[in-house]
PDB file of C-alpha atoms in Angstrom:
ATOM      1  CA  UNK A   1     130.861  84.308  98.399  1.00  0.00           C
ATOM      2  CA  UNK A   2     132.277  87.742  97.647  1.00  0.00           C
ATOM      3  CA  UNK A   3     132.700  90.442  99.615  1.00  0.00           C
ATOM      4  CA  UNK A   4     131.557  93.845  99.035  1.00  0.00           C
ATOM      5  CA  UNK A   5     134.576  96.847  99.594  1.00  0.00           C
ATOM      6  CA  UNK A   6     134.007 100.338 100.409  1.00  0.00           C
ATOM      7  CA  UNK A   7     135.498 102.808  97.358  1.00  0.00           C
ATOM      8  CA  UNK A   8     135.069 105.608  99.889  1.00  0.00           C
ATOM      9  CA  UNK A   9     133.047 108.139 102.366  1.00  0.00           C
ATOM     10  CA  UNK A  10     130.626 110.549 101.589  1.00  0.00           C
ATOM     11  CA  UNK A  11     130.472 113.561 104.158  1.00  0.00           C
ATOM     12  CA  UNK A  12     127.595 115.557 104.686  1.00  0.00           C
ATOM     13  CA  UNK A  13     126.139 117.972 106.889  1.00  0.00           C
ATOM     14  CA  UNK A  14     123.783 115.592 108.174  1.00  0.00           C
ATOM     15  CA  UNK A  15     124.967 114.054 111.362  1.00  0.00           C
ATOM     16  CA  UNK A  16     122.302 111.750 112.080  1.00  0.00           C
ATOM     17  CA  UNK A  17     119.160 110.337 110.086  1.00  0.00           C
ATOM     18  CA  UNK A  18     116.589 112.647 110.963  1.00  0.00           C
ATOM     19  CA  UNK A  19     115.781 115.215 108.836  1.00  0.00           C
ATOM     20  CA  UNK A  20     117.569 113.950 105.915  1.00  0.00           C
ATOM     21  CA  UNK A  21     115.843 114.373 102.463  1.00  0.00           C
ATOM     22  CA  UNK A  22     113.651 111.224 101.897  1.00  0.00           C
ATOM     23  CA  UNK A  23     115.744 112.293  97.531  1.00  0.00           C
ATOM     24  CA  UNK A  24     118.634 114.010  96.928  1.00  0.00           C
ATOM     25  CA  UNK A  25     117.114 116.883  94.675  1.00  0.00           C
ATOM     26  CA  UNK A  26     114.731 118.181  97.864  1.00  0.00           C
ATOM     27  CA  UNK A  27     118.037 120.593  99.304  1.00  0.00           C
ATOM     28  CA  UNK A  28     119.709 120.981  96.306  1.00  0.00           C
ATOM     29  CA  UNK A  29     121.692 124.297  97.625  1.00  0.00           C
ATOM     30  CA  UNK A  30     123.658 121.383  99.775  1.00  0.00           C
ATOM     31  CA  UNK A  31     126.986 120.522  98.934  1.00  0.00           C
ATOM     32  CA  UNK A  32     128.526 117.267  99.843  1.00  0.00           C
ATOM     33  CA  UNK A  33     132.029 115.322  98.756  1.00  0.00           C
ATOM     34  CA  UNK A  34     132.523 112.171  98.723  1.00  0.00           C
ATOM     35  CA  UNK A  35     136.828 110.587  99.794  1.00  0.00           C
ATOM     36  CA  UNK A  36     137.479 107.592  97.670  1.00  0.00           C
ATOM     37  CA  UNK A  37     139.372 105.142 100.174  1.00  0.00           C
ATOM     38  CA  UNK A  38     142.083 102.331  99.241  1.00  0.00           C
ATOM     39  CA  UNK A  39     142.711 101.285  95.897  1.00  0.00           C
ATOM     40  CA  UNK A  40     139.738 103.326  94.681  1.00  0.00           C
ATOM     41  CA  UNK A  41     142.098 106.069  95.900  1.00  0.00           C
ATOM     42  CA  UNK A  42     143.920 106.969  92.958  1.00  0.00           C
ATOM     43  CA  UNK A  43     143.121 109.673  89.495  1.00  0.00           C
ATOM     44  CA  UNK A  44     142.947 106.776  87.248  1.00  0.00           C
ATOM     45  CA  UNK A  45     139.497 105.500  88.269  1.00  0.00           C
ATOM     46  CA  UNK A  46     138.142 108.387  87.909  1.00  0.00           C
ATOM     47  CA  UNK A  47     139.483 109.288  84.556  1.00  0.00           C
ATOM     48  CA  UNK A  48     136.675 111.077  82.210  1.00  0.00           C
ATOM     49  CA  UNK A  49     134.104 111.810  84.635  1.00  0.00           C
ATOM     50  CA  UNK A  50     133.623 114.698  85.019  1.00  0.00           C
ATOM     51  CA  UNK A  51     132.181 114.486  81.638  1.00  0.00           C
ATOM     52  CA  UNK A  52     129.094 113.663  83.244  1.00  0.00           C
ATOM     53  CA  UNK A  53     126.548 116.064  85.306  1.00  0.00           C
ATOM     54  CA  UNK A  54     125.185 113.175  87.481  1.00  0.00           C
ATOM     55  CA  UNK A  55     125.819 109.963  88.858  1.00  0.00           C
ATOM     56  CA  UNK A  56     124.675 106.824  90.370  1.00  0.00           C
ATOM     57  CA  UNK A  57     125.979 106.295  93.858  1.00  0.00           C
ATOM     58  CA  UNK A  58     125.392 102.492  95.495  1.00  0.00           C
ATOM     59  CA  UNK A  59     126.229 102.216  99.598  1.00  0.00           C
ATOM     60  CA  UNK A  60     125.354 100.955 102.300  1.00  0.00           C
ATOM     61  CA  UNK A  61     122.502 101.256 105.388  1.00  0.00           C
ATOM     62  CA  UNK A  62     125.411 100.785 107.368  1.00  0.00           C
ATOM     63  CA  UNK A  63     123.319 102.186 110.227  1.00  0.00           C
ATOM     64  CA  UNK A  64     120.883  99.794 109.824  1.00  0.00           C
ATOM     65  CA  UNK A  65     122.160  96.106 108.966  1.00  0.00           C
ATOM     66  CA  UNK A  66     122.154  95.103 112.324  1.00  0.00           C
ATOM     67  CA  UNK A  67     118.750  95.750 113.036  1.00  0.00           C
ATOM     68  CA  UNK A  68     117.724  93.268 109.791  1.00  0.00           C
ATOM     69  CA  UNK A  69     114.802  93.444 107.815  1.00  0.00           C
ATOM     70  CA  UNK A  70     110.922  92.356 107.375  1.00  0.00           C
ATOM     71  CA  UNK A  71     109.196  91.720 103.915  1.00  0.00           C
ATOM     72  CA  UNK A  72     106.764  94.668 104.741  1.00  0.00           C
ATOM     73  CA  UNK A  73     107.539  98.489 105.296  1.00  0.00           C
ATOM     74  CA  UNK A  74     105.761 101.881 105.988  1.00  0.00           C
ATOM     75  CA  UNK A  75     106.432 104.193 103.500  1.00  0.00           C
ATOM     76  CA  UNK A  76     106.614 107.835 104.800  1.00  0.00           C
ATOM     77  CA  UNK A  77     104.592 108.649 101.698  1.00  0.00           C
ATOM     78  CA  UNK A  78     101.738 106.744 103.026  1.00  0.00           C
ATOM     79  CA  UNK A  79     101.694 108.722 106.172  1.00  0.00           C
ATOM     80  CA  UNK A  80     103.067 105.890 108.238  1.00  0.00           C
ATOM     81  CA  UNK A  81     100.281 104.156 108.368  1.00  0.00           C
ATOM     82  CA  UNK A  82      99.723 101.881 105.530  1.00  0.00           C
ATOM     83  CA  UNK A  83     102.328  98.295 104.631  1.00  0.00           C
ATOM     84  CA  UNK A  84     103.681  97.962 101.211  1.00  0.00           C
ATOM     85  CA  UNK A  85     106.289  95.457 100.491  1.00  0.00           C
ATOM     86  CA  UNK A  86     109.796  96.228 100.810  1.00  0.00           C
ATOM     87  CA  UNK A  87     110.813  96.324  97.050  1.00  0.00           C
ATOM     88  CA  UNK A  88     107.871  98.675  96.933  1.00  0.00           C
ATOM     89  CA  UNK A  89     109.882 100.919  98.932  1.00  0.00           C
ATOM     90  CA  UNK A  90     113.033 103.035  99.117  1.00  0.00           C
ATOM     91  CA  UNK A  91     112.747 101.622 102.898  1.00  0.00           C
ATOM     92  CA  UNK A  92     116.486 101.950 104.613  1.00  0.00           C
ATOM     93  CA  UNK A  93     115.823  98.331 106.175  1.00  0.00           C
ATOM     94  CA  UNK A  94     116.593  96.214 102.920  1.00  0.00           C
ATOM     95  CA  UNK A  95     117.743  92.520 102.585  1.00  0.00           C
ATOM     96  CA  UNK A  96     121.339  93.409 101.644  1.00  0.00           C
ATOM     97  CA  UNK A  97     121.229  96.876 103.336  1.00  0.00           C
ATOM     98  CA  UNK A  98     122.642  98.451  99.969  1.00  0.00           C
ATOM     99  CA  UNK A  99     120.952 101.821  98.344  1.00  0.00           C
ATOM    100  CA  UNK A 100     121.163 104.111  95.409  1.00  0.00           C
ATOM    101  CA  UNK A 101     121.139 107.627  94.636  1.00  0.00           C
ATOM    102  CA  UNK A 102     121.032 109.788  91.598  1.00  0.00           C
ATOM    103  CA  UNK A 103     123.288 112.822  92.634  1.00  0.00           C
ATOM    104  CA  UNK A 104     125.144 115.783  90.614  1.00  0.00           C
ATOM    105  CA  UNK A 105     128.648 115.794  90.182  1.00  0.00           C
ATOM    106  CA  UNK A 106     129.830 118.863  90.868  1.00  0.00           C
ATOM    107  CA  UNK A 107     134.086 118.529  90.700  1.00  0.00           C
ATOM    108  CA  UNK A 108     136.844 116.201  90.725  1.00  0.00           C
ATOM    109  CA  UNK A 109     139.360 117.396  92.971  1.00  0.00           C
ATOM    110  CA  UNK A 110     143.179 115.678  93.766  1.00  0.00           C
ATOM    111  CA  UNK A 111     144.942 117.192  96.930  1.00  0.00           C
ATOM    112  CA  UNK A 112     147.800 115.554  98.436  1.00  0.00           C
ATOM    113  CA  UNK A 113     147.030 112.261  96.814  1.00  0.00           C
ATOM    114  CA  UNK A 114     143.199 112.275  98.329  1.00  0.00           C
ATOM    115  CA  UNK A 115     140.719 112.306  95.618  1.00  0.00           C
ATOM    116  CA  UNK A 116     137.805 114.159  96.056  1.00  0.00           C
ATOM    117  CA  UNK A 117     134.611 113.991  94.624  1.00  0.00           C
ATOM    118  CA  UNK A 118     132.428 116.612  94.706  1.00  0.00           C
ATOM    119  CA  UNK A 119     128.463 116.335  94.700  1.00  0.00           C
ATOM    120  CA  UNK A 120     125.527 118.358  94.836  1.00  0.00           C
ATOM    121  CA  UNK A 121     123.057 117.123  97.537  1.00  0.00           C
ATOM    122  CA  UNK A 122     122.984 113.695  98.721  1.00  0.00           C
ATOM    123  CA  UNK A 123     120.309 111.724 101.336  1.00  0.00           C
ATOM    124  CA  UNK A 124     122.498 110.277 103.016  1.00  0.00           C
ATOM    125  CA  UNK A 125     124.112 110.666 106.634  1.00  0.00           C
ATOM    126  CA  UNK A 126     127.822 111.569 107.175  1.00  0.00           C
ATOM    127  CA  UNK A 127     130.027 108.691 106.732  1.00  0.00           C
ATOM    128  CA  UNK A 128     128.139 106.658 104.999  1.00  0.00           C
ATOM    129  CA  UNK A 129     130.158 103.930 103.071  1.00  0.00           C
ATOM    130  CA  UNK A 130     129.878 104.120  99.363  1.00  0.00           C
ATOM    131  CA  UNK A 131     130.157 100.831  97.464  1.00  0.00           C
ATOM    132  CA  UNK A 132     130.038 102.091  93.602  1.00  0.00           C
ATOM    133  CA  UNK A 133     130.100 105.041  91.600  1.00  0.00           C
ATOM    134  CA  UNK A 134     128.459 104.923  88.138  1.00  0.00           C
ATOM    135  CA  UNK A 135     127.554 107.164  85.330  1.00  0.00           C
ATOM    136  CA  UNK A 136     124.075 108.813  84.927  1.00  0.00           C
ATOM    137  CA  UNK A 137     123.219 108.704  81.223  1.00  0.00           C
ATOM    138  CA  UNK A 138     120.382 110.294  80.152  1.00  0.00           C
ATOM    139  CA  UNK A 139     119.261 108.829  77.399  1.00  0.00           C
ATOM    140  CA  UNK A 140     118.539 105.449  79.227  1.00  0.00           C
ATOM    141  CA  UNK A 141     118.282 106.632  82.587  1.00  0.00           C
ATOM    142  CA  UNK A 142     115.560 109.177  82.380  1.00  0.00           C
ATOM    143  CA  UNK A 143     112.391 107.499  81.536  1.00  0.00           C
ATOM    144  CA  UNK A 144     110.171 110.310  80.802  1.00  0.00           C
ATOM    145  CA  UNK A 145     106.194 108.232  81.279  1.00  0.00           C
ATOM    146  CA  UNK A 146     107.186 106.562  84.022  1.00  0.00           C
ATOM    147  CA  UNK A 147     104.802 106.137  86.627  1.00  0.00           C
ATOM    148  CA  UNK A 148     105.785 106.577  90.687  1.00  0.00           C
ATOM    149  CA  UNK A 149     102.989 105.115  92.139  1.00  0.00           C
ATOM    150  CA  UNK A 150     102.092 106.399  96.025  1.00  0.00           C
ATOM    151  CA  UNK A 151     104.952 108.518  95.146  1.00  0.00           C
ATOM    152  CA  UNK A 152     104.136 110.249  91.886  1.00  0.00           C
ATOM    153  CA  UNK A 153     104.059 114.046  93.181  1.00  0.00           C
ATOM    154  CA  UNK A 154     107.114 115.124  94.849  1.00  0.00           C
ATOM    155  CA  UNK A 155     106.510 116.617  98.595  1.00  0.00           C
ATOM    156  CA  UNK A 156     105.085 120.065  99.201  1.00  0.00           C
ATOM    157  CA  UNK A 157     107.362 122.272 101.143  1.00  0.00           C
ATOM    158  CA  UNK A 158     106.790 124.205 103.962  1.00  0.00           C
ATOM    159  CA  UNK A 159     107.353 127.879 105.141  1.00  0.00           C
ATOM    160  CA  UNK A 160     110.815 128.094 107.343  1.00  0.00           C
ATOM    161  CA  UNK A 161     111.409 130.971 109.549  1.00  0.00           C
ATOM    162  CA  UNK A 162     114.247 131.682 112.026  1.00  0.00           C
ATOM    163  CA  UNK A 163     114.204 133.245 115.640  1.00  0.00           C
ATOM    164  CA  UNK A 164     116.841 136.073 116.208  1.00  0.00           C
ATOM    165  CA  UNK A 165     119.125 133.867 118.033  1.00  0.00           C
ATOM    166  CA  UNK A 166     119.309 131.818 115.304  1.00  0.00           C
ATOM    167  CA  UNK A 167     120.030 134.247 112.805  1.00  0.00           C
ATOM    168  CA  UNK A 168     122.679 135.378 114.703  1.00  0.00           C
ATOM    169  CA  UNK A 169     124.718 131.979 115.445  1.00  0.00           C
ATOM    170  CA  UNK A 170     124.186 131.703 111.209  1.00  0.00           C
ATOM    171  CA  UNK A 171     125.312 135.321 110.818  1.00  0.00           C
ATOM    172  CA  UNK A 172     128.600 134.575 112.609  1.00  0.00           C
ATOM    173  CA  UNK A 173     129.971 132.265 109.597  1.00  0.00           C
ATOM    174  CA  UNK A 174     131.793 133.520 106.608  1.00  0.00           C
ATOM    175  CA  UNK A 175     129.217 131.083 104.416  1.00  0.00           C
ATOM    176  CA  UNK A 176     126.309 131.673 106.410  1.00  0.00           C
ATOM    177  CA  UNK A 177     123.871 132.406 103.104  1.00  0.00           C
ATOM    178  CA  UNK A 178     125.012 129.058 101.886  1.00  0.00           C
ATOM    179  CA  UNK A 179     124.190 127.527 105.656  1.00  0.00           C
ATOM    180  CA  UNK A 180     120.850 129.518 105.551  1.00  0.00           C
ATOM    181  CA  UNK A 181     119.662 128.343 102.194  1.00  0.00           C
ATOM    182  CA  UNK A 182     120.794 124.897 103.502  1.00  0.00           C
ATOM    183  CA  UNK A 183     118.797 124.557 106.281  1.00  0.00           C
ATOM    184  CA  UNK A 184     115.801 126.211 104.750  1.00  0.00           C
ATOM    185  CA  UNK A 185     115.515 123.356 102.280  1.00  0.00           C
ATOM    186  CA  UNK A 186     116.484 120.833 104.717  1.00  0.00           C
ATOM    187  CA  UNK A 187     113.830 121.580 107.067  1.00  0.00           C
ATOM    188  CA  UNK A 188     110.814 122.986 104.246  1.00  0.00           C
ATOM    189  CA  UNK A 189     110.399 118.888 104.541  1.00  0.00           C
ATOM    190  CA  UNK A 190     108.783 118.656 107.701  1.00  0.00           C
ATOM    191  CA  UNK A 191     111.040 116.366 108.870  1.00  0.00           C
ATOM    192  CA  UNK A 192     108.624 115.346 111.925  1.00  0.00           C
ATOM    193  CA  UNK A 193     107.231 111.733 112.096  1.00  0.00           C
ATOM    194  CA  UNK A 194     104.965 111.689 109.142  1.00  0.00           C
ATOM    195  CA  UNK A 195     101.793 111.305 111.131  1.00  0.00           C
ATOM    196  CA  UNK A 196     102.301 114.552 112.214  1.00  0.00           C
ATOM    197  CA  UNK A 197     103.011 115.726 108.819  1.00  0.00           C
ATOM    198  CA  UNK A 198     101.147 119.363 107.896  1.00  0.00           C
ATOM    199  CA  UNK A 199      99.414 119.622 111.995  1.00  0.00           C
ATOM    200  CA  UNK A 200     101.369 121.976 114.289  1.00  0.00           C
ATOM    201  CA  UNK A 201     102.210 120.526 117.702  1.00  0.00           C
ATOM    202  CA  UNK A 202     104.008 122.018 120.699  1.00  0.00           C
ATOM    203  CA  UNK A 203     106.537 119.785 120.971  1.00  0.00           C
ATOM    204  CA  UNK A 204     110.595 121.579 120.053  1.00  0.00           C
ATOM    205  CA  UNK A 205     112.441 118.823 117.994  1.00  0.00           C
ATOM    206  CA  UNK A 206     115.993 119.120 117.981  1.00  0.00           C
ATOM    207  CA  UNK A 207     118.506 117.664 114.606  1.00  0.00           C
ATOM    208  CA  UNK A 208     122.027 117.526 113.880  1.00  0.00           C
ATOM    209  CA  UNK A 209     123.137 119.834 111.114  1.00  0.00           C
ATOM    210  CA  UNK A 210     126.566 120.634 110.239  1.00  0.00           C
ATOM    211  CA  UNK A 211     128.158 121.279 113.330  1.00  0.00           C
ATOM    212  CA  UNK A 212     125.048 122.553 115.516  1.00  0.00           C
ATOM    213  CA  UNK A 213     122.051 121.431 117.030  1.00  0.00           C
ATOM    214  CA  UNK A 214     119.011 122.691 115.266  1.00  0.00           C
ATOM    215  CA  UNK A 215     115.774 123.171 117.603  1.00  0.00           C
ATOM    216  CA  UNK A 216     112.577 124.095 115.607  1.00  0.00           C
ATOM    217  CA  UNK A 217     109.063 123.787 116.204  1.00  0.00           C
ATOM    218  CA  UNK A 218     105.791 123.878 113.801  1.00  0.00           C
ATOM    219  CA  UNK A 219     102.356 125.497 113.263  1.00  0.00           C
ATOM    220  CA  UNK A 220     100.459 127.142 111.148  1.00  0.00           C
ATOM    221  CA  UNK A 221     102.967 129.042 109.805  1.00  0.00           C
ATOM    222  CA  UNK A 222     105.240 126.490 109.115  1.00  0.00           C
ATOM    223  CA  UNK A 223     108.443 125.372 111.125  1.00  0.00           C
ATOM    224  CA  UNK A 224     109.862 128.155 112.982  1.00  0.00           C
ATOM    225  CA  UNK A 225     113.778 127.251 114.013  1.00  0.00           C
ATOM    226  CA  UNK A 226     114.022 128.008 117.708  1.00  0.00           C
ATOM    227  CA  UNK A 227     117.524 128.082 118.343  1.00  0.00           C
ATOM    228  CA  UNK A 228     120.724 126.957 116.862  1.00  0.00           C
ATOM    229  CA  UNK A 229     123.887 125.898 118.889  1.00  0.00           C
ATOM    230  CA  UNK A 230     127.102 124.117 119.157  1.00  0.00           C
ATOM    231  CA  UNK A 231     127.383 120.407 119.418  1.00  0.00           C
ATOM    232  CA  UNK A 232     128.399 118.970 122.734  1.00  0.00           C
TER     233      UNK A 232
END
């Protein structure tokens, strides 16, 4: 049997699961890096990359291999509501718990010995473990008939506004245009249970961005973000 290694980290803004971009091209304003760990550690491996634009990361559900996994899953897409089978699905609860992305690559970076890989927006929560990094090349990685099934078109975004309060707390920080573009695109996905996807409710949900905790609501309008503040 072998044994599956980390190569590294990734570190993101998004501190828990909710609200994360079901792909990684939904917030593309978002910036993430990714700290290669251990052996994978070192300017050798990654040697030439940067000649690409995008890559393939592999990791890990980490999150989610204790909980297991059943043959059948409800796709978001499908409003929650209907089963498909699991390789049907992008479902987090897999048989081996491992994933893949498509993400830019943004910069390679060495500081101190730490090398630093720098990617455009990635739907995945901070500290995930990635397993593999490989090149995206175009020519047989972009299949341009292919068909996406229940998941063909990609999701319709919705209006984001902010309170006062909230533009304030963003107004404080030297990047706060980046942080407001961030979160705009972050949250333009509904990120409510998708039953209650496109019908306002009264209920104030609450995520963990960055360093706050975002509270927003929806209606008509759209989601409206409530209040922003520091994490406990």
């Amino acid at each position: 049997m072998h044994t599956i290694s980390p190569i590294g980290t990734i570190h993101t803004p998004y501190k828990e699961k909710f609200a994360i971009p079901r792909q990684p091209n939904l917030a593309p304003s978002v910036t993430t890096e990714l700290h290669l760990e251990g052996e994978a550690n070192t300017e050798a491996a990654v040697r030439e990359l940067q000649q690409f634009s995008h890559l393939w990361l592999l990791f890990l559900f980490d999150q989610n291999i204790e909980a297991g996994w059943k043959p059948t899953v409800r796709p978001p897409r499908l409003g929650g509501n209907e089963r498909v089978g699991v390789f049907a699905s992008r479902s987090t609860f897999r048989p081996n718990a491992i994933g893949m992305s498509a993400v830019e690559l943004l910069d390679v970076e060495v500081k101190n010995g730490q090398v630093v890989v720098k990617l455009g927006n990635v739907d995945l929560v901070d500290g995930t473990p990635i397993i593999d990094i490989k090149p995206y090349i175009p020519y047989s990685d972009s299949i341009p008939d292919a068909k996406g099934g229940y998941a063909e078109a990609p999701p319709v975004p919705v209006t984001v506004q902010f309170s006062k309060p909230a533009q304030s707390v963003l107004m404080q920080h030297s990047d706060s245009e980046y942080r407001l573009q961030a979160l705009t695109e972050i949250l333009s996905q509904d990120p409510r249970p998708a039953y209650k996807k496109g019908k306002p409710d009264s209920k104030v949900y609450a995520v963990h961005l960055f360093e706050w905790n975002v509270s927003f609501s929806a209606n008509e309008d759209g989601i409206q973000v409530v209040d922003i503040a520091p994490l406990a």
